[in-house]
């Protein structure tokens, strides 16, 4: 079992939560506290992370989506809101294709186009892999935290944005995806996958997120017929973590509009 389920009422709608690279299900602790009153929540750890640290590679987007689809099926999820950040957001179109009729709406924080990581991500993932092999896991994780642009806002505002708590979560990361040389399954036509997501979709970034992520989110929004684009002010790569009250209010408003 690679996920955590809240004890919500059986009649409440489902919300499923997916973290990003080097994180785990604790990323959404503030959302579990808030939306646990209105939804049954399933928080899934991706392969190589958290409860799924021992899951072996490859660690491509297709493989991660298959892992997620398996957890969704195991939990008996249906009629669910899908909420992902970064990698968890990026694999949403693949999960949607693997789980027809299960997902009703999508919330995507800082997504990339499946199979097309932004240049800044490719560069930093490559650096992390080299550091793991040449120096070790601990050094790679410390460099990942100190050099990755998506953590800039947390490093600048350590108390306000819970930087120490986030770093503690990252230090629990197995680093297995950085060590694996197993070739990943190529992602099929990403544009077609995105166009299949014809459900209400919220795509958002922090205002100070890297330009590559804003560009990816703009492109993704253009392919999804019922997508809305949003920006959370005074945040960086992870508004859901950095300003949880603002992110929760944004998502709650989106869900009210979607239901209406």
PDB file of C-alpha atoms in Angstrom, residues 45-251:
ATOM      1  CA  UNK A  45       3.294   8.469  -2.834  1.00  0.00           C
ATOM      2  CA  UNK A  46       4.958   8.228  -6.252  1.00  0.00           C
ATOM      3  CA  UNK A  47       7.491   5.466  -7.013  1.00  0.00           C
ATOM      4  CA  UNK A  48      10.789   6.061  -5.237  1.00  0.00           C
ATOM      5  CA  UNK A  49       9.160   8.375  -2.674  1.00  0.00           C
ATOM      6  CA  UNK A  50       7.755   8.007   0.839  1.00  0.00           C
ATOM      7  CA  UNK A  51       5.721   4.842   1.296  1.00  0.00           C
ATOM      8  CA  UNK A  52       6.721   3.818  -2.251  1.00  0.00           C
ATOM      9  CA  UNK A  53      10.476   4.249  -1.703  1.00  0.00           C
ATOM     10  CA  UNK A  54      11.116   0.575  -2.471  1.00  0.00           C
ATOM     11  CA  UNK A  55       9.185   0.558  -5.741  1.00  0.00           C
ATOM     12  CA  UNK A  56      11.695  -0.055  -8.507  1.00  0.00           C
ATOM     13  CA  UNK A  57      12.140   1.939 -11.715  1.00  0.00           C
ATOM     14  CA  UNK A  58      11.933   2.981 -14.429  1.00  0.00           C
ATOM     15  CA  UNK A  59      10.663   6.291 -13.078  1.00  0.00           C
ATOM     16  CA  UNK A  60       9.202   7.916 -16.176  1.00  0.00           C
ATOM     17  CA  UNK A  61       5.870   9.682 -16.405  1.00  0.00           C
ATOM     18  CA  UNK A  62       4.142   6.615 -17.871  1.00  0.00           C
ATOM     19  CA  UNK A  63       5.392   4.337 -15.101  1.00  0.00           C
ATOM     20  CA  UNK A  64       4.402   6.799 -12.392  1.00  0.00           C
ATOM     21  CA  UNK A  65       0.930   7.175 -13.887  1.00  0.00           C
ATOM     22  CA  UNK A  66       0.469   3.397 -13.924  1.00  0.00           C
ATOM     23  CA  UNK A  67       1.464   3.244 -10.263  1.00  0.00           C
ATOM     24  CA  UNK A  68      -1.060   5.971  -9.437  1.00  0.00           C
ATOM     25  CA  UNK A  69      -3.817   4.274 -11.435  1.00  0.00           C
ATOM     26  CA  UNK A  70      -3.187   1.073  -9.499  1.00  0.00           C
ATOM     27  CA  UNK A  71      -3.554   2.887  -6.171  1.00  0.00           C
ATOM     28  CA  UNK A  72      -6.742   4.592  -7.354  1.00  0.00           C
ATOM     29  CA  UNK A  73      -8.196   1.219  -8.287  1.00  0.00           C
ATOM     30  CA  UNK A  74      -7.086  -0.410  -5.046  1.00  0.00           C
ATOM     31  CA  UNK A  75      -8.803   2.311  -2.995  1.00  0.00           C
ATOM     32  CA  UNK A  76     -12.031   2.076  -5.001  1.00  0.00           C
ATOM     33  CA  UNK A  77     -11.910   5.756  -5.928  1.00  0.00           C
ATOM     34  CA  UNK A  78     -14.632   7.154  -8.190  1.00  0.00           C
ATOM     35  CA  UNK A  79     -15.893  10.631  -9.075  1.00  0.00           C
ATOM     36  CA  UNK A  80     -12.650  12.188  -7.835  1.00  0.00           C
ATOM     37  CA  UNK A  81     -11.013  15.595  -7.894  1.00  0.00           C
ATOM     38  CA  UNK A  82      -7.370  15.162  -8.964  1.00  0.00           C
ATOM     39  CA  UNK A  83      -4.870  17.569  -7.319  1.00  0.00           C
ATOM     40  CA  UNK A  84      -1.200  17.325  -8.236  1.00  0.00           C
ATOM     41  CA  UNK A  85       1.908  19.459  -7.904  1.00  0.00           C
ATOM     42  CA  UNK A  86       4.821  19.400 -10.362  1.00  0.00           C
ATOM     43  CA  UNK A  87       5.402  15.701 -11.242  1.00  0.00           C
ATOM     44  CA  UNK A  88       2.045  14.808  -9.708  1.00  0.00           C
ATOM     45  CA  UNK A  89       0.395  17.447 -11.901  1.00  0.00           C
ATOM     46  CA  UNK A  90       2.371  16.482 -15.007  1.00  0.00           C
ATOM     47  CA  UNK A  91       1.180  12.865 -15.023  1.00  0.00           C
ATOM     48  CA  UNK A  92      -2.511  13.829 -14.689  1.00  0.00           C
ATOM     49  CA  UNK A  93      -3.327  13.349 -18.416  1.00  0.00           C
ATOM     50  CA  UNK A  94      -1.809   9.858 -18.347  1.00  0.00           C
ATOM     51  CA  UNK A  95      -3.734   8.941 -15.209  1.00  0.00           C
ATOM     52  CA  UNK A  96      -6.923  10.268 -16.776  1.00  0.00           C
ATOM     53  CA  UNK A  97      -6.485   7.967 -19.779  1.00  0.00           C
ATOM     54  CA  UNK A  98      -5.750   5.003 -17.496  1.00  0.00           C
ATOM     55  CA  UNK A  99      -8.816   5.640 -15.301  1.00  0.00           C
ATOM     56  CA  UNK A 100     -11.698   6.420 -17.660  1.00  0.00           C
ATOM     57  CA  UNK A 101     -14.755   7.833 -15.926  1.00  0.00           C
ATOM     58  CA  UNK A 102     -13.047   8.103 -12.521  1.00  0.00           C
ATOM     59  CA  UNK A 103     -11.881  11.736 -12.506  1.00  0.00           C
ATOM     60  CA  UNK A 104     -14.248  14.703 -12.553  1.00  0.00           C
ATOM     61  CA  UNK A 105     -11.907  17.711 -12.338  1.00  0.00           C
ATOM     62  CA  UNK A 106      -8.223  18.564 -12.149  1.00  0.00           C
ATOM     63  CA  UNK A 107      -6.111  20.949 -10.081  1.00  0.00           C
ATOM     64  CA  UNK A 108      -2.607  21.294 -11.496  1.00  0.00           C
ATOM     65  CA  UNK A 109       0.103  23.235  -9.663  1.00  0.00           C
ATOM     66  CA  UNK A 110       3.234  23.980 -11.688  1.00  0.00           C
ATOM     67  CA  UNK A 111       2.672  21.220 -14.271  1.00  0.00           C
ATOM     68  CA  UNK A 112       4.898  20.313 -17.196  1.00  0.00           C
ATOM     69  CA  UNK A 113       3.771  18.753 -20.464  1.00  0.00           C
ATOM     70  CA  UNK A 114       4.016  14.945 -20.013  1.00  0.00           C
ATOM     71  CA  UNK A 115       7.304  13.664 -21.398  1.00  0.00           C
ATOM     72  CA  UNK A 116       8.627  17.210 -21.912  1.00  0.00           C
ATOM     73  CA  UNK A 117      10.286  18.416 -18.728  1.00  0.00           C
ATOM     74  CA  UNK A 118      11.292  22.112 -18.904  1.00  0.00           C
ATOM     75  CA  UNK A 119      14.971  22.752 -19.608  1.00  0.00           C
ATOM     76  CA  UNK A 120      15.603  23.913 -16.049  1.00  0.00           C
ATOM     77  CA  UNK A 121      14.224  20.596 -14.721  1.00  0.00           C
ATOM     78  CA  UNK A 122      16.319  18.508 -17.105  1.00  0.00           C
ATOM     79  CA  UNK A 123      19.435  20.404 -16.034  1.00  0.00           C
ATOM     80  CA  UNK A 124      18.843  20.046 -12.298  1.00  0.00           C
ATOM     81  CA  UNK A 125      17.820  16.383 -12.533  1.00  0.00           C
ATOM     82  CA  UNK A 126      21.034  15.706 -14.429  1.00  0.00           C
ATOM     83  CA  UNK A 127      23.072  17.487 -11.765  1.00  0.00           C
ATOM     84  CA  UNK A 128      21.346  15.500  -9.016  1.00  0.00           C
ATOM     85  CA  UNK A 129      22.051  12.185 -10.748  1.00  0.00           C
ATOM     86  CA  UNK A 130      25.733  13.034 -11.197  1.00  0.00           C
ATOM     87  CA  UNK A 131      26.095  14.163  -7.593  1.00  0.00           C
ATOM     88  CA  UNK A 132      24.481  10.978  -6.244  1.00  0.00           C
ATOM     89  CA  UNK A 133      26.922   8.838  -8.210  1.00  0.00           C
ATOM     90  CA  UNK A 134      30.056  10.901  -7.584  1.00  0.00           C
ATOM     91  CA  UNK A 135      29.583  12.109  -4.016  1.00  0.00           C
ATOM     92  CA  UNK A 136      26.520  10.474  -2.458  1.00  0.00           C
ATOM     93  CA  UNK A 137      22.843  10.792  -1.686  1.00  0.00           C
ATOM     94  CA  UNK A 138      23.142  13.309   1.137  1.00  0.00           C
ATOM     95  CA  UNK A 139      25.214  15.706  -0.964  1.00  0.00           C
ATOM     96  CA  UNK A 140      22.791  15.382  -3.879  1.00  0.00           C
ATOM     97  CA  UNK A 141      19.792  16.190  -1.709  1.00  0.00           C
ATOM     98  CA  UNK A 142      21.503  19.213  -0.125  1.00  0.00           C
ATOM     99  CA  UNK A 143      22.477  20.514  -3.595  1.00  0.00           C
ATOM    100  CA  UNK A 144      18.936  19.874  -4.881  1.00  0.00           C
ATOM    101  CA  UNK A 145      17.577  22.042  -2.080  1.00  0.00           C
ATOM    102  CA  UNK A 146      20.169  24.805  -2.344  1.00  0.00           C
ATOM    103  CA  UNK A 147      20.342  25.053  -6.174  1.00  0.00           C
ATOM    104  CA  UNK A 148      16.815  24.333  -7.427  1.00  0.00           C
ATOM    105  CA  UNK A 149      14.982  27.505  -8.460  1.00  0.00           C
ATOM    106  CA  UNK A 150      11.595  26.136  -7.381  1.00  0.00           C
ATOM    107  CA  UNK A 151      12.735  26.341  -3.737  1.00  0.00           C
ATOM    108  CA  UNK A 152      13.928  29.968  -4.046  1.00  0.00           C
ATOM    109  CA  UNK A 153      10.897  31.440  -2.267  1.00  0.00           C
ATOM    110  CA  UNK A 154      11.213  29.013   0.647  1.00  0.00           C
ATOM    111  CA  UNK A 155      14.893  29.792   1.062  1.00  0.00           C
ATOM    112  CA  UNK A 156      14.152  33.548   1.036  1.00  0.00           C
ATOM    113  CA  UNK A 157      11.256  33.220   3.505  1.00  0.00           C
ATOM    114  CA  UNK A 158      12.243  30.250   5.673  1.00  0.00           C
ATOM    115  CA  UNK A 159       9.935  30.907   8.610  1.00  0.00           C
ATOM    116  CA  UNK A 160       6.864  32.029   6.680  1.00  0.00           C
ATOM    117  CA  UNK A 161       7.115  29.226   4.086  1.00  0.00           C
ATOM    118  CA  UNK A 162       8.109  26.377   6.471  1.00  0.00           C
ATOM    119  CA  UNK A 163      11.468  25.808   4.795  1.00  0.00           C
ATOM    120  CA  UNK A 164      12.918  23.609   7.552  1.00  0.00           C
ATOM    121  CA  UNK A 165       9.885  21.324   7.474  1.00  0.00           C
ATOM    122  CA  UNK A 166      10.068  21.043   3.699  1.00  0.00           C
ATOM    123  CA  UNK A 167      13.783  20.279   3.792  1.00  0.00           C
ATOM    124  CA  UNK A 168      13.151  17.560   6.369  1.00  0.00           C
ATOM    125  CA  UNK A 169      10.685  15.949   3.949  1.00  0.00           C
ATOM    126  CA  UNK A 170      13.207  16.127   1.102  1.00  0.00           C
ATOM    127  CA  UNK A 171      15.920  14.538   3.236  1.00  0.00           C
ATOM    128  CA  UNK A 172      13.668  11.470   3.544  1.00  0.00           C
ATOM    129  CA  UNK A 173      13.692  11.086  -0.256  1.00  0.00           C
ATOM    130  CA  UNK A 174      15.211   7.783  -1.405  1.00  0.00           C
ATOM    131  CA  UNK A 175      16.900   9.360  -4.477  1.00  0.00           C
ATOM    132  CA  UNK A 176      16.096   6.149  -6.390  1.00  0.00           C
ATOM    133  CA  UNK A 177      14.762   8.067  -9.440  1.00  0.00           C
ATOM    134  CA  UNK A 178      18.122   9.859  -9.669  1.00  0.00           C
ATOM    135  CA  UNK A 179      20.054   6.578  -9.574  1.00  0.00           C
ATOM    136  CA  UNK A 180      18.025   4.575 -12.057  1.00  0.00           C
ATOM    137  CA  UNK A 181      19.388   4.013 -15.559  1.00  0.00           C
ATOM    138  CA  UNK A 182      16.363   1.977 -16.643  1.00  0.00           C
ATOM    139  CA  UNK A 183      14.874   3.512 -19.809  1.00  0.00           C
ATOM    140  CA  UNK A 184      11.422   4.983 -19.311  1.00  0.00           C
ATOM    141  CA  UNK A 185       8.481   4.239 -21.578  1.00  0.00           C
ATOM    142  CA  UNK A 186       8.035   7.114 -24.056  1.00  0.00           C
ATOM    143  CA  UNK A 187       4.969   9.278 -23.477  1.00  0.00           C
ATOM    144  CA  UNK A 188       2.431   9.029 -26.323  1.00  0.00           C
ATOM    145  CA  UNK A 189       1.083  12.148 -28.041  1.00  0.00           C
ATOM    146  CA  UNK A 190       1.040  14.647 -25.143  1.00  0.00           C
ATOM    147  CA  UNK A 191      -1.230  17.105 -26.930  1.00  0.00           C
ATOM    148  CA  UNK A 192      -3.830  14.389 -27.500  1.00  0.00           C
ATOM    149  CA  UNK A 193      -3.608  13.375 -23.842  1.00  0.00           C
ATOM    150  CA  UNK A 194      -4.238  16.948 -22.726  1.00  0.00           C
ATOM    151  CA  UNK A 195      -7.158  17.430 -25.114  1.00  0.00           C
ATOM    152  CA  UNK A 196      -8.806  14.348 -23.591  1.00  0.00           C
ATOM    153  CA  UNK A 197      -8.980  16.212 -20.256  1.00  0.00           C
ATOM    154  CA  UNK A 198     -12.269  17.866 -21.149  1.00  0.00           C
ATOM    155  CA  UNK A 199     -13.287  18.306 -17.508  1.00  0.00           C
ATOM    156  CA  UNK A 200     -13.022  21.476 -15.382  1.00  0.00           C
ATOM    157  CA  UNK A 201      -9.312  22.107 -14.796  1.00  0.00           C
ATOM    158  CA  UNK A 202      -7.470  24.682 -12.715  1.00  0.00           C
ATOM    159  CA  UNK A 203      -3.867  25.364 -13.755  1.00  0.00           C
ATOM    160  CA  UNK A 204      -1.886  27.625 -11.422  1.00  0.00           C
ATOM    161  CA  UNK A 205       1.602  28.749 -10.469  1.00  0.00           C
ATOM    162  CA  UNK A 206       3.150  30.995  -7.903  1.00  0.00           C
ATOM    163  CA  UNK A 207       3.814  34.478  -9.265  1.00  0.00           C
ATOM    164  CA  UNK A 208       7.562  34.047  -8.672  1.00  0.00           C
ATOM    165  CA  UNK A 209       7.747  30.558 -10.200  1.00  0.00           C
ATOM    166  CA  UNK A 210      10.415  30.005 -12.876  1.00  0.00           C
ATOM    167  CA  UNK A 211       9.481  31.263 -16.351  1.00  0.00           C
ATOM    168  CA  UNK A 212       9.755  27.732 -17.783  1.00  0.00           C
ATOM    169  CA  UNK A 213       6.935  26.575 -15.511  1.00  0.00           C
ATOM    170  CA  UNK A 214       4.723  29.535 -16.385  1.00  0.00           C
ATOM    171  CA  UNK A 215       5.274  28.808 -20.082  1.00  0.00           C
ATOM    172  CA  UNK A 216       4.441  25.124 -19.623  1.00  0.00           C
ATOM    173  CA  UNK A 217       1.270  25.974 -17.699  1.00  0.00           C
ATOM    174  CA  UNK A 218       0.178  28.405 -20.419  1.00  0.00           C
ATOM    175  CA  UNK A 219       0.689  25.745 -23.067  1.00  0.00           C
ATOM    176  CA  UNK A 220      -1.175  23.103 -21.083  1.00  0.00           C
ATOM    177  CA  UNK A 221      -4.101  25.461 -20.500  1.00  0.00           C
ATOM    178  CA  UNK A 222      -4.384  26.091 -24.244  1.00  0.00           C
ATOM    179  CA  UNK A 223      -5.013  22.387 -24.915  1.00  0.00           C
ATOM    180  CA  UNK A 224      -7.699  21.777 -22.247  1.00  0.00           C
ATOM    181  CA  UNK A 225     -11.131  22.978 -23.274  1.00  0.00           C
ATOM    182  CA  UNK A 226     -12.426  23.711 -19.759  1.00  0.00           C
ATOM    183  CA  UNK A 227      -9.200  24.991 -18.191  1.00  0.00           C
ATOM    184  CA  UNK A 228      -8.799  28.174 -16.188  1.00  0.00           C
ATOM    185  CA  UNK A 229      -5.440  29.766 -15.433  1.00  0.00           C
ATOM    186  CA  UNK A 230      -4.504  31.338 -12.102  1.00  0.00           C
ATOM    187  CA  UNK A 231      -1.519  32.823 -10.304  1.00  0.00           C
ATOM    188  CA  UNK A 232      -0.996  32.925  -6.542  1.00  0.00           C
ATOM    189  CA  UNK A 233       0.743  36.145  -5.553  1.00  0.00           C
ATOM    190  CA  UNK A 234       3.844  36.329  -3.345  1.00  0.00           C
ATOM    191  CA  UNK A 235       4.735  32.662  -3.813  1.00  0.00           C
ATOM    192  CA  UNK A 236       7.291  30.661  -5.747  1.00  0.00           C
ATOM    193  CA  UNK A 237       7.261  27.106  -7.017  1.00  0.00           C
ATOM    194  CA  UNK A 238       4.883  25.626  -4.441  1.00  0.00           C
ATOM    195  CA  UNK A 239       1.959  27.905  -3.495  1.00  0.00           C
ATOM    196  CA  UNK A 240       0.088  24.987  -1.914  1.00  0.00           C
ATOM    197  CA  UNK A 241       2.895  24.617   0.616  1.00  0.00           C
ATOM    198  CA  UNK A 242       4.036  28.227   0.879  1.00  0.00           C
ATOM    199  CA  UNK A 243       0.627  29.886   1.224  1.00  0.00           C
ATOM    200  CA  UNK A 244      -1.785  27.048   2.003  1.00  0.00           C
ATOM    201  CA  UNK A 245      -4.665  29.327   3.016  1.00  0.00           C
ATOM    202  CA  UNK A 246      -4.496  31.168  -0.312  1.00  0.00           C
ATOM    203  CA  UNK A 247      -4.178  27.953  -2.301  1.00  0.00           C
ATOM    204  CA  UNK A 248      -7.019  26.298  -0.406  1.00  0.00           C
ATOM    205  CA  UNK A 249      -9.272  29.302  -1.021  1.00  0.00           C
ATOM    206  CA  UNK A 250      -8.392  29.281  -4.730  1.00  0.00           C
ATOM    207  CA  UNK A 251      -9.180  25.576  -5.053  1.00  0.00           C
TER     208      UNK A 251
END
